[in-house]
Coordinates of C-alpha atoms and ligand atoms in Angstrom, one line a residue:
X1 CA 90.9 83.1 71.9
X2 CA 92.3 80.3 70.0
X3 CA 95.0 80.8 67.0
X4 CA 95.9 78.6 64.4
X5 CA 98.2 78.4 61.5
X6 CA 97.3 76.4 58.3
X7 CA 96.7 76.8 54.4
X8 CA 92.9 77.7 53.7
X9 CA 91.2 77.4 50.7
X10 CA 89.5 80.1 49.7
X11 CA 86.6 78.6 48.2
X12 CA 86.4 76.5 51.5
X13 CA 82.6 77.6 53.1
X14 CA 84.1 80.1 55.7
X15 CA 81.8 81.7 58.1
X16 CA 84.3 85.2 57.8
X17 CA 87.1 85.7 55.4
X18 CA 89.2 88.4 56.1
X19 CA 91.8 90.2 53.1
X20 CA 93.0 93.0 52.7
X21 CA 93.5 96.0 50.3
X22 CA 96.0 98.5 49.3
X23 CA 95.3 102.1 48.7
X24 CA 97.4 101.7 45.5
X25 CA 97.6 98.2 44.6
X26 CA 95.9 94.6 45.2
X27 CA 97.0 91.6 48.0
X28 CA 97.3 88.3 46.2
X29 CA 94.0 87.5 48.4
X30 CA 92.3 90.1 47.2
X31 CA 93.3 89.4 43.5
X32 CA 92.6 85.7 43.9
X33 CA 89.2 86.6 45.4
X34 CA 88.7 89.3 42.5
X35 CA 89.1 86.6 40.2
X36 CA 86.9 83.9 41.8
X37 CA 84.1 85.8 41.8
X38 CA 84.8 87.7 38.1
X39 CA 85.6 91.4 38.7
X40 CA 83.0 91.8 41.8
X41 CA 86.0 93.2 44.5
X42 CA 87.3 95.3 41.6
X43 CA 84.2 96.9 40.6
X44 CA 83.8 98.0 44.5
X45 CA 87.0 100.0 43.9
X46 CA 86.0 101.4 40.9
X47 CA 82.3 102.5 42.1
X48 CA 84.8 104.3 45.3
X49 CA 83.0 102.0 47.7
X50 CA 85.8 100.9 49.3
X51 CA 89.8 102.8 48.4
X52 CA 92.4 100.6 50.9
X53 CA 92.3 103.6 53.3
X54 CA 94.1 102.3 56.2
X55 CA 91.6 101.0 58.8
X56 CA 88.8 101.4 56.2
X57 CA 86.4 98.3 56.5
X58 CA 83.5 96.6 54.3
X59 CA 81.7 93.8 55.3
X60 CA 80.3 92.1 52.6
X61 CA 78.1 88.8 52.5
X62 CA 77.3 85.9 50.6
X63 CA 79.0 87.1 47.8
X64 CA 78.9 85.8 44.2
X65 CA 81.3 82.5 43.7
X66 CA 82.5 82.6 47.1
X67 CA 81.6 79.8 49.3
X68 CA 81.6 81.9 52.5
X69 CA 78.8 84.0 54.5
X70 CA 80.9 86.9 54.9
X71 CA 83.9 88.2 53.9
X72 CA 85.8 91.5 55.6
X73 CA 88.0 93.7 53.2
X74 CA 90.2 96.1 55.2
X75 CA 92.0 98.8 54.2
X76 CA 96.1 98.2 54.4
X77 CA 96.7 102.3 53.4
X78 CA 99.6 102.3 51.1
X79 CA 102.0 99.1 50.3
X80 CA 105.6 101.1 51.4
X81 CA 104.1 102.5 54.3
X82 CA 102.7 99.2 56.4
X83 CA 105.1 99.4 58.8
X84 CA 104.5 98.1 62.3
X85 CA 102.2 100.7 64.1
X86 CA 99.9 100.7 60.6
X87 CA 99.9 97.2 60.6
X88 CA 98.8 97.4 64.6
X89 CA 96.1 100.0 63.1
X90 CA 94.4 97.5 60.8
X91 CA 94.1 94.8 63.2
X92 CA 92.7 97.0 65.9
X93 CA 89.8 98.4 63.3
X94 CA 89.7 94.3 62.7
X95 CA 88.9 93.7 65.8
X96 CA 86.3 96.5 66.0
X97 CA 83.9 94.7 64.2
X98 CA 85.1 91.2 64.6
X99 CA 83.7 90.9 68.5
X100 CA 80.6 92.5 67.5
X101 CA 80.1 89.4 64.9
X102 CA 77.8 86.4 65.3
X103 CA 80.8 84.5 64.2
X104 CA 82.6 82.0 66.1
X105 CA 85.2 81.1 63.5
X106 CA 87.4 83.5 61.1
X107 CA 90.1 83.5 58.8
X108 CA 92.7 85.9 58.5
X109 CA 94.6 86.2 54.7
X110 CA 96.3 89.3 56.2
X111 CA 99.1 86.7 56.1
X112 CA 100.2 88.3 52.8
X113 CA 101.1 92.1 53.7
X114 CA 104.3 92.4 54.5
X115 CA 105.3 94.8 57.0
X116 CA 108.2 96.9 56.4
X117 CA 111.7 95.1 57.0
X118 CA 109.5 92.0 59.3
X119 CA 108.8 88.6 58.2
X120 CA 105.6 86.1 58.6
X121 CA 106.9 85.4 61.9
X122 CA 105.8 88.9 63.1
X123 CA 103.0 89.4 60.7
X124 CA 101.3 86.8 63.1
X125 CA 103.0 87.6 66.1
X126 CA 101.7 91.4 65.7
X127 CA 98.5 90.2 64.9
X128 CA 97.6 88.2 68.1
X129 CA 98.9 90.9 70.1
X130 CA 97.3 93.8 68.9
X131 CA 94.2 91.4 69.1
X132 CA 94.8 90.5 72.6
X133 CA 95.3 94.0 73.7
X134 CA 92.1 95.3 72.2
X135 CA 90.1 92.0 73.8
X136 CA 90.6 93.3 76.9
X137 CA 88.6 95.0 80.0
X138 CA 89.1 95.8 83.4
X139 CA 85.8 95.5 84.4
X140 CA 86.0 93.5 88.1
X141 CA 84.9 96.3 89.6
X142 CA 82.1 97.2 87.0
X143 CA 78.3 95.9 87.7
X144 CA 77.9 95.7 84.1
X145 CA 80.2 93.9 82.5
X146 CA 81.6 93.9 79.2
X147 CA 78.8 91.2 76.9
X148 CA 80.9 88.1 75.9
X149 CA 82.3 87.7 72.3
X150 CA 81.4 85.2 70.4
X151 CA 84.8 85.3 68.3
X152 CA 86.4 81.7 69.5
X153 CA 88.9 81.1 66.6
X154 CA 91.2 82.7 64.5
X155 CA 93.0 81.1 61.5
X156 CA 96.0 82.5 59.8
X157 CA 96.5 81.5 56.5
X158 CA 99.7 80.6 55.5
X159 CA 101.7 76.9 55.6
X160 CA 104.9 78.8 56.6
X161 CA 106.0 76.9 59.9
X162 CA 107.3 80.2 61.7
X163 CA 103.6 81.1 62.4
X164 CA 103.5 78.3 64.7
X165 CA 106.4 80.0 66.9
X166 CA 105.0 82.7 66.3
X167 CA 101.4 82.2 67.7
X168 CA 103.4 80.2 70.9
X169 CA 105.1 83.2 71.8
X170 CA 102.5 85.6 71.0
X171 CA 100.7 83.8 73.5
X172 CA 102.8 83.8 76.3
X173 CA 103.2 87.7 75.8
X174 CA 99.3 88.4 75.4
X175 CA 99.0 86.2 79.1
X176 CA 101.7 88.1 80.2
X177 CA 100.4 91.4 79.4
X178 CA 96.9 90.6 80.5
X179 CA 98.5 89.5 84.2
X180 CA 100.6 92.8 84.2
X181 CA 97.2 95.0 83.4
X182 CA 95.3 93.2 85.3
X183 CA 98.0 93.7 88.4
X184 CA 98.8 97.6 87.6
X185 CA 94.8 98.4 87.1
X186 CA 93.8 97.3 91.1
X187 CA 93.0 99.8 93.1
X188 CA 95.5 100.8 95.8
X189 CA 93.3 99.9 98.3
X190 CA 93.5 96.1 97.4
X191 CA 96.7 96.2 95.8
X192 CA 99.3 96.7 98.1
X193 CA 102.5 95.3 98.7
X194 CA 100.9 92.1 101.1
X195 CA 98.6 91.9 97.7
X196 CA 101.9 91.6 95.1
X197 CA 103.0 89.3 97.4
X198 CA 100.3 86.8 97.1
X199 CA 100.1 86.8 93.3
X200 CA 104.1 86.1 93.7
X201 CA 102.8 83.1 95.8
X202 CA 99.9 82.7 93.5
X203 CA 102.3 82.3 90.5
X204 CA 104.7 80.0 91.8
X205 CA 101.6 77.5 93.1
X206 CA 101.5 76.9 89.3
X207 CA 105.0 75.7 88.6
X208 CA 107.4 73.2 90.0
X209 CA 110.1 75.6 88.7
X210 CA 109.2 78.4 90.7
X211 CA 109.8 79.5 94.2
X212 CA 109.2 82.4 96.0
X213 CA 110.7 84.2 98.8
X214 CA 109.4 87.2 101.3
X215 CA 110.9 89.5 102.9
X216 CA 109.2 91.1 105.5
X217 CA 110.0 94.4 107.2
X218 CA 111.6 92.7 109.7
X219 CA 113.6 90.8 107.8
X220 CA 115.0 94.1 106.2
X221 CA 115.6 95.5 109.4
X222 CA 118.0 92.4 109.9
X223 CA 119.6 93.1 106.7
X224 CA 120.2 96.8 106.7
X225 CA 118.1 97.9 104.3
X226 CA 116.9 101.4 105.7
X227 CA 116.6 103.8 103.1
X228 CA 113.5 100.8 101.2
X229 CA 112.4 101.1 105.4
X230 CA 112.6 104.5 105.4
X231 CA 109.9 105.3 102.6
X232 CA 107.5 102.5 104.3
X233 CA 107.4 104.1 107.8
X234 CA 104.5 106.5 106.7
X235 CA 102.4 104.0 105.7
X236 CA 100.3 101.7 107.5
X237 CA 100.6 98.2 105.3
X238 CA 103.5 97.2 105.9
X239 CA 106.3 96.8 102.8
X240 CA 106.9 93.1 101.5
X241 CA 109.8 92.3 98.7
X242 CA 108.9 89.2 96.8
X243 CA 111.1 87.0 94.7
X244 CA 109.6 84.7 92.6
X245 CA 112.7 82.9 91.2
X246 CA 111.9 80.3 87.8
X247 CA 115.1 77.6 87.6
X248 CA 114.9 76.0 84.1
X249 CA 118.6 76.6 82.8
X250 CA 120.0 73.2 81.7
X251 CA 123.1 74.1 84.0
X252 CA 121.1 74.7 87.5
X253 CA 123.3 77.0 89.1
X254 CA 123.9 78.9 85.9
X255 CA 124.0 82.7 87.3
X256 CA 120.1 83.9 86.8
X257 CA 119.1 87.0 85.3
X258 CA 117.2 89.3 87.8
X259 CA 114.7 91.5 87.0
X260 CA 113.7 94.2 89.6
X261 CA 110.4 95.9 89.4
X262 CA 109.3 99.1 91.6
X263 CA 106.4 97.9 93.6
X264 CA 105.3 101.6 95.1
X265 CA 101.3 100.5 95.2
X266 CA 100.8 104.4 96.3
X267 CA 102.8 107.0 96.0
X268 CA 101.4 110.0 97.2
X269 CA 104.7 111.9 97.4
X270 CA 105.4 111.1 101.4
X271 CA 106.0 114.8 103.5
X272 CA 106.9 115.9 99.7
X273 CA 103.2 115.4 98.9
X274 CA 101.9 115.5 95.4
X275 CA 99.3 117.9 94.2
X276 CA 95.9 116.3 94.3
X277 CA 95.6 116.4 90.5
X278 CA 95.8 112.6 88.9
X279 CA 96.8 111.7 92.1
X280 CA 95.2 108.8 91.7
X281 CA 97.1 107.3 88.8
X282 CA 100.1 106.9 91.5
X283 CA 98.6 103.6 91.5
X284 CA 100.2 102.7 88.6
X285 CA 103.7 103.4 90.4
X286 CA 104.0 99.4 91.0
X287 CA 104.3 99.6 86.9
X288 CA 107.8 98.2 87.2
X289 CA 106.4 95.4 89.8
X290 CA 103.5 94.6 87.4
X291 CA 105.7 94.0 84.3
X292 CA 108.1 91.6 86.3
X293 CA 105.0 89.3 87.5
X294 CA 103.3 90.0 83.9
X295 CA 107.3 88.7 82.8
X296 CA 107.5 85.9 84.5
X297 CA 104.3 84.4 84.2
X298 CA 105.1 84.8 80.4
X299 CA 108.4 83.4 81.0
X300 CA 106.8 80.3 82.9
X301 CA 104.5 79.4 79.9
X302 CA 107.0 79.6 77.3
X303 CA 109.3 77.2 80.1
X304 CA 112.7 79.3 78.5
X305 CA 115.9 77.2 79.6
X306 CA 116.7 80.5 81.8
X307 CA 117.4 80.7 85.4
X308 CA 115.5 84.6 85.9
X309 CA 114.3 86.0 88.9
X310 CA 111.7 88.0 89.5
X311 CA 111.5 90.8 91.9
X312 CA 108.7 92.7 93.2
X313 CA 110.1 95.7 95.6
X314 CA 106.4 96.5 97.1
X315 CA 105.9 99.6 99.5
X316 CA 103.6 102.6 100.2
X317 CA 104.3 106.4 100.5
X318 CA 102.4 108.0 102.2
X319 CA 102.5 111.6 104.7
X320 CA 101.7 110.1 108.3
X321 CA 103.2 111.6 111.8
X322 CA 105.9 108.5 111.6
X323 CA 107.1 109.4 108.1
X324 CA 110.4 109.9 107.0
X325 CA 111.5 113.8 106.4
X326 CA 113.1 115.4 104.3
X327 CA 116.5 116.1 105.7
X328 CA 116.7 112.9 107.3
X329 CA 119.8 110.9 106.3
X330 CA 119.7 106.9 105.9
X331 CA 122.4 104.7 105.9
X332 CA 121.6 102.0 103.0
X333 CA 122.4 98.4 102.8
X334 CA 125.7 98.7 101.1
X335 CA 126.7 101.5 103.4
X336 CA 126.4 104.5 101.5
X337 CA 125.1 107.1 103.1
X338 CA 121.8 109.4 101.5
X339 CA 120.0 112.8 102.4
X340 CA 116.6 112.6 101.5
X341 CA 115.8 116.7 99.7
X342 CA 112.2 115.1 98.6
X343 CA 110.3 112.3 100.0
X344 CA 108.7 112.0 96.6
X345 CA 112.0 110.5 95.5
X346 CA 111.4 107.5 96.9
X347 CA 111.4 105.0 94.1
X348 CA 115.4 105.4 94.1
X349 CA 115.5 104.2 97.7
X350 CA 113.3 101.5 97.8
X351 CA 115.6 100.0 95.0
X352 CA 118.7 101.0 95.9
X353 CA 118.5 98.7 99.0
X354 CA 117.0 95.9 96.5
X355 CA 120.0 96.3 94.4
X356 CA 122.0 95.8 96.9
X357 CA 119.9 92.4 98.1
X358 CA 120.3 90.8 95.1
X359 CA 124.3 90.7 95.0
X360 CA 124.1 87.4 96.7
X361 CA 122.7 85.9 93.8
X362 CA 125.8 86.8 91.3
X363 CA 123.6 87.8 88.7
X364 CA 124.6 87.2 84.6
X365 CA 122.3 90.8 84.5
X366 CA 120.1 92.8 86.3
X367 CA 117.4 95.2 84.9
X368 CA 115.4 97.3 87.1
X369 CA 112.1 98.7 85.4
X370 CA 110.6 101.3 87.4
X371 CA 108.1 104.3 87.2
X372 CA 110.7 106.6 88.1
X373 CA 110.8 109.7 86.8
X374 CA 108.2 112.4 85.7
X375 CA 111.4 114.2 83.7
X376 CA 111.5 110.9 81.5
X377 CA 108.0 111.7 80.5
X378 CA 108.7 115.4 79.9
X379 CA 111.9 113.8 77.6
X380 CA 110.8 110.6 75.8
X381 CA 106.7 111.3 75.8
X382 CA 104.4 108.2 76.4
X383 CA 106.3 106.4 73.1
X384 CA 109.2 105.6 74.1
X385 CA 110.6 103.4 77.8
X386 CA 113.6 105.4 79.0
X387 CA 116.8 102.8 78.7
X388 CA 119.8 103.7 81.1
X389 CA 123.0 101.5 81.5
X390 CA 127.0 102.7 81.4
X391 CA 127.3 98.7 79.9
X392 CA 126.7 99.3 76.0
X393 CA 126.9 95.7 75.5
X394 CA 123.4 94.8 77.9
X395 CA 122.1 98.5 76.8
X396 CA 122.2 97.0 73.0
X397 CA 120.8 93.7 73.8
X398 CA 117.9 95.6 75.7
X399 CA 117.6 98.1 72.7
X400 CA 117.5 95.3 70.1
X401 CA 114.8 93.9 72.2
X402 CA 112.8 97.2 72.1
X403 CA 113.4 97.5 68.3
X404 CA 111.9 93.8 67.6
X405 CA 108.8 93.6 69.9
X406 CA 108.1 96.7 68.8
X407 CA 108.1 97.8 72.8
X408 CA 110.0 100.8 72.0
X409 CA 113.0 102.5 74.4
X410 CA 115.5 104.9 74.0
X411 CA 118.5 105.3 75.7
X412 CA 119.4 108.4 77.8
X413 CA 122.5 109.1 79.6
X414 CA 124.3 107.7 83.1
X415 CA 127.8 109.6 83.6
X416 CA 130.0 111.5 85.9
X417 CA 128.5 114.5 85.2
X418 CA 124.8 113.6 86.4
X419 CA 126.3 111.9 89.6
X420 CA 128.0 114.5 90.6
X421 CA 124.9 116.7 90.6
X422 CA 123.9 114.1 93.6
X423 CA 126.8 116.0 95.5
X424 CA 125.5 116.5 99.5
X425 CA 126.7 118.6 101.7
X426 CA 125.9 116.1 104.4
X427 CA 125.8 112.5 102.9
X428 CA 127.5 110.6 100.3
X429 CA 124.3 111.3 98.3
X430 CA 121.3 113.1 97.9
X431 CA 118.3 111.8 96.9
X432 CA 117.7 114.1 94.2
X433 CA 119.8 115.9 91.6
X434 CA 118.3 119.6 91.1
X435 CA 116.0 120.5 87.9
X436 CA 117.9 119.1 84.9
X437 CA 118.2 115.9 83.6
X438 CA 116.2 114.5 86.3
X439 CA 115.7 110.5 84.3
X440 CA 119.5 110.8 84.1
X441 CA 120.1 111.7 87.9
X442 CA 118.0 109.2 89.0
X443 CA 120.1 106.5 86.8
X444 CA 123.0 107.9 88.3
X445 CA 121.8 107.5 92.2
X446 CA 121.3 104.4 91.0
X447 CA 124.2 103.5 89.6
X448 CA 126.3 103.8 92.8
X449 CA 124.4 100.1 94.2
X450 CA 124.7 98.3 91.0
X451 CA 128.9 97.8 90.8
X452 CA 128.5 94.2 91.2
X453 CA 127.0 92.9 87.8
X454 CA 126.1 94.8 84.7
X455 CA 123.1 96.5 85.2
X456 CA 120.4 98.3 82.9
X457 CA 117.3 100.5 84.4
X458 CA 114.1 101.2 82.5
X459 CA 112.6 104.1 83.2
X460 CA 108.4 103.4 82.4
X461 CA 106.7 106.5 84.0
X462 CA 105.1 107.3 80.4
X463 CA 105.0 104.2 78.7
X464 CA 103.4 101.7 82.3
X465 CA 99.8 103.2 81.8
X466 CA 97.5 105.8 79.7
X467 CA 95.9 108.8 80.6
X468 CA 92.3 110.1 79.1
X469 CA 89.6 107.7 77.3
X470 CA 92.5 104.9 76.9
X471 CA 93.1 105.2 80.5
X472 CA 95.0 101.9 81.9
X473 CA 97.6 100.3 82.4
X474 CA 99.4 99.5 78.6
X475 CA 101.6 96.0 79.8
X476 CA 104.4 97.5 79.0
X477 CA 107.4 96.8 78.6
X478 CA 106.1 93.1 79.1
X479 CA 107.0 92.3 75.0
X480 CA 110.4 94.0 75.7
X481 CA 111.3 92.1 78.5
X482 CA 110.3 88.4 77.0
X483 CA 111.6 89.1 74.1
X484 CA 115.3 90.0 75.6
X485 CA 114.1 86.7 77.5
X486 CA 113.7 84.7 74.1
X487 CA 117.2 86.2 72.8
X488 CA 119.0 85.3 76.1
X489 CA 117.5 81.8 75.4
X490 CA 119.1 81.5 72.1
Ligands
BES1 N1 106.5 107.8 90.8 C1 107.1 109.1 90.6 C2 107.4 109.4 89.1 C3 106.3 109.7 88.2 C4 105.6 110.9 88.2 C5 105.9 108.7 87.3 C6 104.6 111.1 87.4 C7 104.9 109.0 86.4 C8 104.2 110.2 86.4 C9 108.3 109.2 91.4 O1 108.3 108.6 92.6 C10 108.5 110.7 91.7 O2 107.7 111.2 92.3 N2 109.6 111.3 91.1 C11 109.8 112.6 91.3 C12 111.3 112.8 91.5 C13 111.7 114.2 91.9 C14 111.2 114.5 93.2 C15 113.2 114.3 91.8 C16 109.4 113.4 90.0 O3 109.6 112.8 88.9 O4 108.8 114.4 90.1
MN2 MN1 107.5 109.7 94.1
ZN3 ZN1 107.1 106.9 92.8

């Protein structure tokens, strides 16, 4: 869909006009249109056929002394409530109705609600994303496919230059977001790590600033990295970590910022199988993977004078007569020594090693985003990333980032106390940390391979995908990321 900014008339001969109302007051578009057309919007309020409910819509057409063939009042609920997720609300009920239209063209005068504490900038920039998030299917694999909307074009009223910026980077995160679903919603039988690889190779085919890099498993035999080997030997596709790495900083060898994604394509727990319940959805478990590809290709259309580099750690793990055990003990790339109490820990491992690879780049950052943990589920619920770093000053950079793009995260704890319940009686470390604090622990294995650069981990394992009627991956945290991304740029 295509989004423009500009001051419309609203006598102009629109084919949809779109304003809102509030549950206990007028928008300036609605009072304007109440007064074109003499009282006729007011007299709908007073006959309680329509009350600025939130999400409550009236199509109306031709009506009296306006020029256009329809016009859409929705419901903005109350004025000191439209706060982000009720602004999100109306445009999603918007969109309802707006790609069952016969209407090609529309014009949005939502441009005059203001959302708590945001300006016009993010008024459109909320707009086209909850937009693009409700335009979208995963139907590839569906015989009958979703029917096409006719919607082409959507105007935003307003002659504040922001929106321009706004509808730019709105953009880029709506693409980005639609290649991370897209990605995360395969199947594990196509999507596996040779797969991630190829859309790394894909993606860079599209840029001069981009170049990628494979590893294969031989190549991380070379390079030590056993405990990532370790949780590949059950499966039969081999593991492939691809780095797609974008160079646009106006300083070339300006130290990049590395974003690490956990690429597990299956995870079916290894020896430490999983119960057969949702099983399935441990397809999702190359989340992290997905929002560093959905990331970058954002990254890439915006052209940000960054140096970032993407990585996508892909592997399988899977039970098989040449898997790895639990009590087996694997010496990783930086030496440290691990116990593996649960196969099913395996995300841990397979970046721990990556971690470790991507010292030799002397990274400004590195953020890992991973679907971890289940105990970050049981702790944050589906609402809220888990956000784990010891440096406060990248943790409040990543926070901030949350707190604007409205991707939200909260942080929980890496300290002494949760490494040390990594103690093994064997090894330098176990793999797992007993039954408490388990998003914690797993930031605190972690911690031990990330001494080299500030680091921050996000833990997505409720916020990659949804469960139920919904169910799918989300894109998230895709508007986190670029939006630390835009920051860093600044
Ligand atoms: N990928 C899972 C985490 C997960 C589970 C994400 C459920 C989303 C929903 C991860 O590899 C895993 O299995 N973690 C274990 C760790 C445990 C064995 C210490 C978990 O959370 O149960
Ligand atoms: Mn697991
Ligand atoms: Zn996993």
């Amino acid at each position: 869909m295509k989004y423009q900014a500009q001051s419309v008339h609203l006598k102009h001969p629109h084919e949809c006009l779109i304003i809102g109302l509030f549950e206990d007051g007028q928008t300036a578009a609605f009072n304007k249109c109440d007064q074109l057309t003499e009282g006729y919007l007011t007299g709908l309020v007073k006959s309680g056929d329509i009350s600025g409910k939130i999400g409550q819509l009236c199509l109306l057409h031709h009506v009296p002394q306006l020029d256009c063939k329809r016009l859409i009042i929705v419901g903005c609920g109350k004025q000191q409530e439209l706060n982000e997720r009720n602004y999100q609300k109306i445009y999603q009920r918007l969109w309802q109705t707006l790609k069952e239209l016969p209407v090609s063209e529309a014009v949005s005068y939502l441009t005059d609600l203001q959302i708590k504490g945001r300006n016009l900038y993010w008024n459109v920039r909320f707009a086209i994303e909850t937009l693009e998030h409700g335009n979208y299917q995963f139907d590839n694999f569906k015989q009958q496919k979703a029917p096409a909307i006719k919607l082409q074009k959507l105007l935003f009223s307003t002659d504040d230059t922001t929106a321009e910026q706004a509808i730019r980077h709105a953009q880029a995160i709506a693409h980005g977001i639609r290649a991370t679903r897209d990605l995360a919603n395969q199947p594990p039988n196509i999507c596996n790590p040779a797969y991630l690889a190829e859309q790394a190779q894909a993606l860079a085919a599209k840029s001069n600033k981009v170049s990628v890099e494979i590893l294969d498993e031989a190549q991380m035999t070379e390079l030590g990295m056993q405990a990532y080997l370790a949780v590949s030997r059950g499966a039969t596709n081999p593991a492939y970590l691809s780095l797609i790495k974008f160079n646009n900083a106006p300083n070339p060898d300006a130290k990049p910022i590395v974003l690490v994604g956990k690429g597990l394509t299956f995870d079916a727990g290894g020896i430490s199988l999983k119960p057969a319940a949702d099983m399935d959805e441990m397809k999702y478990d190359m989340g992290g993977a997905a929002s560093v590809f959905g990331t970058m290709t954002a990254l890439i259309e915006l052209d940000l004078p960054l140096n970032v580099i993407g990585v996508l750690a892909g592997c399988e793990n899977l039970p098989d007569g040449n898997a790895y055990r639990p009590g087996d003990i694997l010496t990783t790339m930086n030496g440290l020594t691990v116990e593996v109490l649960n196969t099913d820990a395996e995300g841990r491992l397979v970046l721990c090693d990556t971690l470790t690879y991507v010292e030799r780049f002397a990274p400004q950052a590195v953020i890992d985003i991973a679907t971890l943990t289940g105990a970050c589920v049981v702790a944050l619920g589906q609402h809220n990333s888990g956000l784990l770093s010891e440096n406060d000053a990248l943790a409040t950079e990543l926070a901030q980032a949350a707190a604007q793009s409205h991707d939200k995260a909260w942080r929980l704890p890496i300290s002494d106390e949760y490494r040390e319940q990594l103690k093994s009686p064997f090894a330098d470390l176990a793999n797992v940390g007993g039954r408490w604090g388990g998003a914690s622990t797993a930031g605190a294995f972690l911690s031990h391979f990330t001494k080299a650069y500030p680091w921050a981990h996000l833990d997505i394992a409720g916020t990659a995908w949804l469960q139920g009627a919904n169910k799918g991956a989300t894109g998230r945290p895709v508007p986190l990321l670029v939006q630390y991304l835009i920051n860093a740029a600044e």
